Coordinates of C-alpha atoms (C1' of nucleotides) in Angstrom, one line a residue:
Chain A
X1 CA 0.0 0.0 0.0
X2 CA 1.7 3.0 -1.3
X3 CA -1.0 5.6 -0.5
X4 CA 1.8 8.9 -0.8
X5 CA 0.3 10.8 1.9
X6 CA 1.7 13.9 2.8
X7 CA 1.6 15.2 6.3
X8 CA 2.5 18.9 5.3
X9 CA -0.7 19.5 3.0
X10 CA -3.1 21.8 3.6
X11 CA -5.5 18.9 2.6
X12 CA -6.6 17.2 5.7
X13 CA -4.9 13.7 5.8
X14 CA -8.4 11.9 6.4
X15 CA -9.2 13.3 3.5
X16 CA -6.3 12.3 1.6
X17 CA -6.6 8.3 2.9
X18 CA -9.9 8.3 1.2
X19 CA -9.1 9.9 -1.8
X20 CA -6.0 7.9 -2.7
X21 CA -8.4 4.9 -1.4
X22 CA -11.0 5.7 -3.9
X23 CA -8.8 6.2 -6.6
X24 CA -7.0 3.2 -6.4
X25 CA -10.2 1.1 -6.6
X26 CA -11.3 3.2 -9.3
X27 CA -8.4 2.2 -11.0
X28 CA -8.6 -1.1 -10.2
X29 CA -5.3 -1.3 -8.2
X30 CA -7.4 -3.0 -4.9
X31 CA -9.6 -5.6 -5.8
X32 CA -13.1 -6.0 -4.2
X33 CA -12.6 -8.3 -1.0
X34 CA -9.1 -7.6 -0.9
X35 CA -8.1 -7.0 2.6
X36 CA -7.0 -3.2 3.1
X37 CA -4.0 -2.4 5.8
X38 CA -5.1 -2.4 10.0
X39 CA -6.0 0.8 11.0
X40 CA -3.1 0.6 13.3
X41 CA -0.8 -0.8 10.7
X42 CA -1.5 1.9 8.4
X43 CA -1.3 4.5 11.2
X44 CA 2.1 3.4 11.9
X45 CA 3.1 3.1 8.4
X46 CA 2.3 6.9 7.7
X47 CA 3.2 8.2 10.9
X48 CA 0.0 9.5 11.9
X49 CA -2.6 8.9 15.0
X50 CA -5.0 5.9 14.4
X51 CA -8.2 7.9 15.3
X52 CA -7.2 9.9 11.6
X53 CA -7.0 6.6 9.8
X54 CA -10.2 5.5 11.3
X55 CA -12.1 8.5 10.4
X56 CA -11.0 7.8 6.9
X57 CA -12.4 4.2 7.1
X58 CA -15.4 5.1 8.6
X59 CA -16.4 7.3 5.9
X60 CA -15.5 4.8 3.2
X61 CA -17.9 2.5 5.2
X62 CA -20.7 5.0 5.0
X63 CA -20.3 5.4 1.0
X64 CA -20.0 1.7 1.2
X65 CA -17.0 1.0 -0.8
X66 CA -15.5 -0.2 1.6
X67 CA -16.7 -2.4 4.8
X68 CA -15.4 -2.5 8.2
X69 CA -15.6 -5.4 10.6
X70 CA -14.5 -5.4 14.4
X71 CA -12.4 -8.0 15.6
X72 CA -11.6 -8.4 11.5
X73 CA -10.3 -6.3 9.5
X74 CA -11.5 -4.0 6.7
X75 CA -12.1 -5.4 3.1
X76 CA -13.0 -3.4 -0.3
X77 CA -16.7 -4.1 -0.6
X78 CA -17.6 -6.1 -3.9
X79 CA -18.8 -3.8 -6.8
X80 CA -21.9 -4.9 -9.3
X81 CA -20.5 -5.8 -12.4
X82 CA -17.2 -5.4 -14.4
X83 CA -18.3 -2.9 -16.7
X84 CA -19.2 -0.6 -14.1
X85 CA -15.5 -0.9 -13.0
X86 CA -14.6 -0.3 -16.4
X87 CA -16.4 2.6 -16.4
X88 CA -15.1 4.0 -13.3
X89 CA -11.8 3.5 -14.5
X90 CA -12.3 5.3 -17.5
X91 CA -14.1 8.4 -15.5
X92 CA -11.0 9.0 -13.4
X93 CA -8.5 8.8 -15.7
X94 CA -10.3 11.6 -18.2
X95 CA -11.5 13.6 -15.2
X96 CA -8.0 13.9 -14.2
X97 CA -6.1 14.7 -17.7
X98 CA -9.2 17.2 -17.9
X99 CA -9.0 19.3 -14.9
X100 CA -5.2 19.6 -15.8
X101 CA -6.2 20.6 -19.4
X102 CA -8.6 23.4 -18.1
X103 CA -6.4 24.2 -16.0
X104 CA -3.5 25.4 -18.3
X105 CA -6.5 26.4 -20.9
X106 CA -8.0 28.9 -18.4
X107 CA -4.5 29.9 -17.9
X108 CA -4.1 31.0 -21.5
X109 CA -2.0 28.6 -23.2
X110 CA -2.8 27.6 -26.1
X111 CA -3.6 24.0 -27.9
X112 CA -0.5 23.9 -29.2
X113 CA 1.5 24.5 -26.2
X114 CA -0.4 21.9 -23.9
X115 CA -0.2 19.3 -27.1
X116 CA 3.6 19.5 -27.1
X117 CA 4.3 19.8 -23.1
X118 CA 2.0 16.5 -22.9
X119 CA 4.1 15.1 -25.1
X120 CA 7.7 16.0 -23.7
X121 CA 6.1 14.5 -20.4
X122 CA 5.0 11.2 -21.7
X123 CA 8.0 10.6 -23.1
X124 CA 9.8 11.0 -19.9
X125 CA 7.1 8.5 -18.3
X126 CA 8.9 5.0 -18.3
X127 CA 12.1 6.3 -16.5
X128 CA 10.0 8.2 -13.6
X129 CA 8.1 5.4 -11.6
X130 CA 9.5 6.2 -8.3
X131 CA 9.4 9.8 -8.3
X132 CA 7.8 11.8 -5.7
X133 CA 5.4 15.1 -6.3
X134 CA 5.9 18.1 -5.1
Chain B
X1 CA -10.3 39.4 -12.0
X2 CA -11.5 35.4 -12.3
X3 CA -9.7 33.3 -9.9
X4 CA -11.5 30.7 -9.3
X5 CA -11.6 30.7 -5.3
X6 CA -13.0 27.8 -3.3
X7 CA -14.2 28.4 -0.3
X8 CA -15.5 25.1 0.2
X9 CA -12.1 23.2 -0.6
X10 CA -10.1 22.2 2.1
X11 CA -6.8 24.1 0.9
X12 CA -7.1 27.3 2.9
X13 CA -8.5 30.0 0.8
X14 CA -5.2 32.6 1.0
X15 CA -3.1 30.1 -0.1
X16 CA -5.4 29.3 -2.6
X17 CA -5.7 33.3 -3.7
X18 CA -1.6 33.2 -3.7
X19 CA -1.8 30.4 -6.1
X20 CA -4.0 32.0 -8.8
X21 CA -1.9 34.4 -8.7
X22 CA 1.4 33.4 -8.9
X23 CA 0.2 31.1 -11.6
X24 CA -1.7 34.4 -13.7
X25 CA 2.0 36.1 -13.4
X26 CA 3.5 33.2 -14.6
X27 CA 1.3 32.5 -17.4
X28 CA 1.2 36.4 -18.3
X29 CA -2.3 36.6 -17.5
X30 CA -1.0 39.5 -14.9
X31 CA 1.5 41.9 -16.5
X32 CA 4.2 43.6 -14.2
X33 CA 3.2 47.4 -13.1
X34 CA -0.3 45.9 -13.3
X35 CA -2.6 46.7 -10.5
X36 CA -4.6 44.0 -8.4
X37 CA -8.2 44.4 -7.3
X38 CA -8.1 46.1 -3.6
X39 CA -8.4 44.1 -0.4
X40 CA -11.6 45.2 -0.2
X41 CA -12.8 44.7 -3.6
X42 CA -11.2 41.1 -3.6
X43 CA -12.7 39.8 -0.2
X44 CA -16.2 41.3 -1.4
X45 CA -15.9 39.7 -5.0
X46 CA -15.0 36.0 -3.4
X47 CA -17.2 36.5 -0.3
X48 CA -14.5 36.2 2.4
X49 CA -13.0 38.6 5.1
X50 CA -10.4 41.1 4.5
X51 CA -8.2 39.5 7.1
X52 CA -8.0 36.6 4.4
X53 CA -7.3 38.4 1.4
X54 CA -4.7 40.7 3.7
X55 CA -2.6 37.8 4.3
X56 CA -2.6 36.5 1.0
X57 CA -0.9 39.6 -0.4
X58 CA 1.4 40.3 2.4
X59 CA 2.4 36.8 1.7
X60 CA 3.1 37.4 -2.0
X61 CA 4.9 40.8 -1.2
X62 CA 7.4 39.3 0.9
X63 CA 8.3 36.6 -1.8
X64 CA 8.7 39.7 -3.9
X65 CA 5.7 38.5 -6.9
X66 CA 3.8 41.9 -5.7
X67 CA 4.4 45.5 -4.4
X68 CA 1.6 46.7 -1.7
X69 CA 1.7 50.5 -0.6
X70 CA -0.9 51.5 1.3
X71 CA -3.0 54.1 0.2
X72 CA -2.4 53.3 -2.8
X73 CA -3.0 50.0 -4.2
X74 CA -1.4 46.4 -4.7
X75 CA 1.3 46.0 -8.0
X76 CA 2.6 43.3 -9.8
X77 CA 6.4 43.6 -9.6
X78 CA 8.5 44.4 -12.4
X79 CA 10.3 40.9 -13.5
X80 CA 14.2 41.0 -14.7
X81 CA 13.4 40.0 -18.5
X82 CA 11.4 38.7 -21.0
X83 CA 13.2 35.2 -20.9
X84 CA 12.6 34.6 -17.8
X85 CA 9.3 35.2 -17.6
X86 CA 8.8 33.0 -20.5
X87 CA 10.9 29.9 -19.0
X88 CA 8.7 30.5 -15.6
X89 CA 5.2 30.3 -18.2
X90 CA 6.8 27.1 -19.8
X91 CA 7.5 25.1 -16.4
X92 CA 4.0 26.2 -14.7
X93 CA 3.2 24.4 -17.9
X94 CA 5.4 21.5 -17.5
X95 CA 4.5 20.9 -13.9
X96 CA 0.6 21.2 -14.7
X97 CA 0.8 18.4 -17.1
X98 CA 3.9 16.7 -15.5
X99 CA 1.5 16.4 -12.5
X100 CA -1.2 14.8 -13.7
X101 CA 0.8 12.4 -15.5
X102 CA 2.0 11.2 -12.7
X103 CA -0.8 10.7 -11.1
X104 CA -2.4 8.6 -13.7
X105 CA 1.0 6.6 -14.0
X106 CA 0.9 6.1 -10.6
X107 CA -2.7 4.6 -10.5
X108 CA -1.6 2.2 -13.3
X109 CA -3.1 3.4 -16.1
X110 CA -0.6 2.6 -19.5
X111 CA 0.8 5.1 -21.5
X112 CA -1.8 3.8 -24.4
X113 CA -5.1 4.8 -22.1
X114 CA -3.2 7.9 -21.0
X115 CA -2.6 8.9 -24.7
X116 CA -5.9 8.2 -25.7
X117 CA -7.9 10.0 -22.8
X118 CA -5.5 13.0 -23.6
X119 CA -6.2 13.6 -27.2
X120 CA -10.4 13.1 -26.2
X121 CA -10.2 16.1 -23.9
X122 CA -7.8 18.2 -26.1
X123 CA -10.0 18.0 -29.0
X124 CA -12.9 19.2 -26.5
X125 CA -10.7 22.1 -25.3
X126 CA -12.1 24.9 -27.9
X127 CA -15.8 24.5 -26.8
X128 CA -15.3 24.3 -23.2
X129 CA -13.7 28.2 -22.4
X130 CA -15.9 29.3 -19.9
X131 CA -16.4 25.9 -18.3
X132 CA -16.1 25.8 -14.1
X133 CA -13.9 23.2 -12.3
X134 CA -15.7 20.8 -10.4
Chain C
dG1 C1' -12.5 -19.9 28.5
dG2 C1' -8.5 -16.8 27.6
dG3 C1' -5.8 -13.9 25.0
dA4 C1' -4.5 -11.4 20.9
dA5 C1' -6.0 -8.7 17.2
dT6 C1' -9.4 -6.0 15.1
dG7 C1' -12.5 -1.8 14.8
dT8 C1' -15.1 1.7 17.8
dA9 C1' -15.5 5.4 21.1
dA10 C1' -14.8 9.3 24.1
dT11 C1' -12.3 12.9 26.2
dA12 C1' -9.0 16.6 26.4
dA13 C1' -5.5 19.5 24.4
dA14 C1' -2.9 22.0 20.5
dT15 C1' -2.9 24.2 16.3
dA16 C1' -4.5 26.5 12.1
dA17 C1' -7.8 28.9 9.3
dC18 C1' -11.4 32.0 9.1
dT19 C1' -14.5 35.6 10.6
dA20 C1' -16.0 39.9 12.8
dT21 C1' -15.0 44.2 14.4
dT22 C1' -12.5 48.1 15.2
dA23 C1' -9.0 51.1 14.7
dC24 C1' -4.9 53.1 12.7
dA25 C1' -1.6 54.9 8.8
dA26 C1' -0.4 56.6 4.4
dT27 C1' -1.7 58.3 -0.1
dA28 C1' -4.4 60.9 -3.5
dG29 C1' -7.5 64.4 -4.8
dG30 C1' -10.7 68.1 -4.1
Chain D
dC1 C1' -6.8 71.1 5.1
dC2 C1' -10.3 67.5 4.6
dT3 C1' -12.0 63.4 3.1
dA4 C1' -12.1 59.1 0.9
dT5 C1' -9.5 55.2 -0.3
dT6 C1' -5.9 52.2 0.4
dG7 C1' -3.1 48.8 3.1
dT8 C1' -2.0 47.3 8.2
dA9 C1' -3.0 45.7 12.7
dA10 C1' -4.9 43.7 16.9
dT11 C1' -8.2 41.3 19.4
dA12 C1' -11.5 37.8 20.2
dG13 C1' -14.3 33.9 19.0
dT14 C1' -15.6 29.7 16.1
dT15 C1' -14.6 25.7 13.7
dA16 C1' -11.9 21.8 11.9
dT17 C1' -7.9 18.8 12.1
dT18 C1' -4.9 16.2 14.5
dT19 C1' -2.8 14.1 18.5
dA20 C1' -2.6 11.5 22.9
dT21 C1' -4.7 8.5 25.9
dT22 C1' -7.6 5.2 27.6
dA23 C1' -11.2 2.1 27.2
dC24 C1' -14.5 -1.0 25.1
dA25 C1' -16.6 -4.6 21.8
dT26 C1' -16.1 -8.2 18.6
dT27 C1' -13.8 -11.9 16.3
dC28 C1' -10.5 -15.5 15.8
dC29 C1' -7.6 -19.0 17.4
dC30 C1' -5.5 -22.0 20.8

DNA sequence: GGGAATGTAATAAATAACTATTACAATAGG
DNA sequence: CCTATTGTAATAGTTATTTATTACATTCCC
């Protein structure tokens, strides 16, 4: 569980769990019934009280995509059908290239500046899997 | 004026007012000697307290982006030269799309999808101008 | 049954962000 | 000089986030 939360963000951390929580089921990287880290596991991990994790947990619960059992752990709740995955998959990645595409538009660049700076990024992609945002 | 303020988002809403900014300067949406709405104007425009805007721009005058004298108004700075300004524009760029890239990488998706959902939204880009951020 | 591991809960304290309010200080313009 | 407009400041109060601590409830396994 790499979740790449950051302590110093001005987004709460609860917030964050869930997110990167979400997003990784959206995108299929935690399978439905897949055991997800002990609260006090994942506490430790990112250096953070459990009461935070738990409040992350607990919300998932409430959206139901994930479900919490005492005395057993916490599992990814099972999701209808695999198109609907596929789907979801599909949502998040475009939602994602598009807020950073209004983004730069609403800052004035133009088609052909965002075309070629995607471009010059992708290429770099293969050689950056271990590097951190800032 | 348009920046886009959130008061709902959990990133605190000066820092958020800092960011338009320093990103209109970059992207030359704000030229230097240019003058900023007023405190007061600001804080009424985004419906927020003049304590909030304040600290945005006393933030952004010690970093040296903007000039504040009282009585008379908030300035952009004057910026050495033209090149710089224009390498600053193309890495706000770069770190926009460098950004999201990442974060789809991250989540798995392949280059293939990433390519693909990028050239959808980019040929959507000239109908969406005045389209809001969700 | 007993013990270890799990999630749940409650309380108190610290800090940060934001608001409301009021006042002050410097500048521009009549 | 007077007044309006600007940025600056200080105080107090509210809310949200996070931590620390302690305890409880349920499940599993021996």
């Amino acid at each position: 569980m790499k979740l790449n939360i950051d302590p110093d963000s001005s987004v709460p951390i609860y917030i964050q769990i869930e997110d990167r929580i979400h997003s990784m089921i959206a995108a299929g990287q935690l399978q439905p019934g897949e055991q997800l880290p002990t609260i006090r596991e994942l506490a430790a991990d990112i250096r953070v009280n459990l009461n935070t994790v738990a409040r992350a947990y607990i919300e998932l619960d409430r959206e139901g995509v994930i479900s919490t059992q005492r005395g057993r752990g916490t599992f990814v709740s099972d999701v209808p059908n695999k198109k609907q995955r596929e789907r979801k998959r599909q949502k998040l990645l475009q939602s994602i290239v598009e807020n950073a595409l209004e983004e730069t538009h609403h800052l004035g660049y133009s088609a052909e500046e965002i075309k070629k700076a995607f471009a010059e990024q992708l290429s770099k992609l293969p050689e950056k899997r271990e590097e951190k945002l800032s």
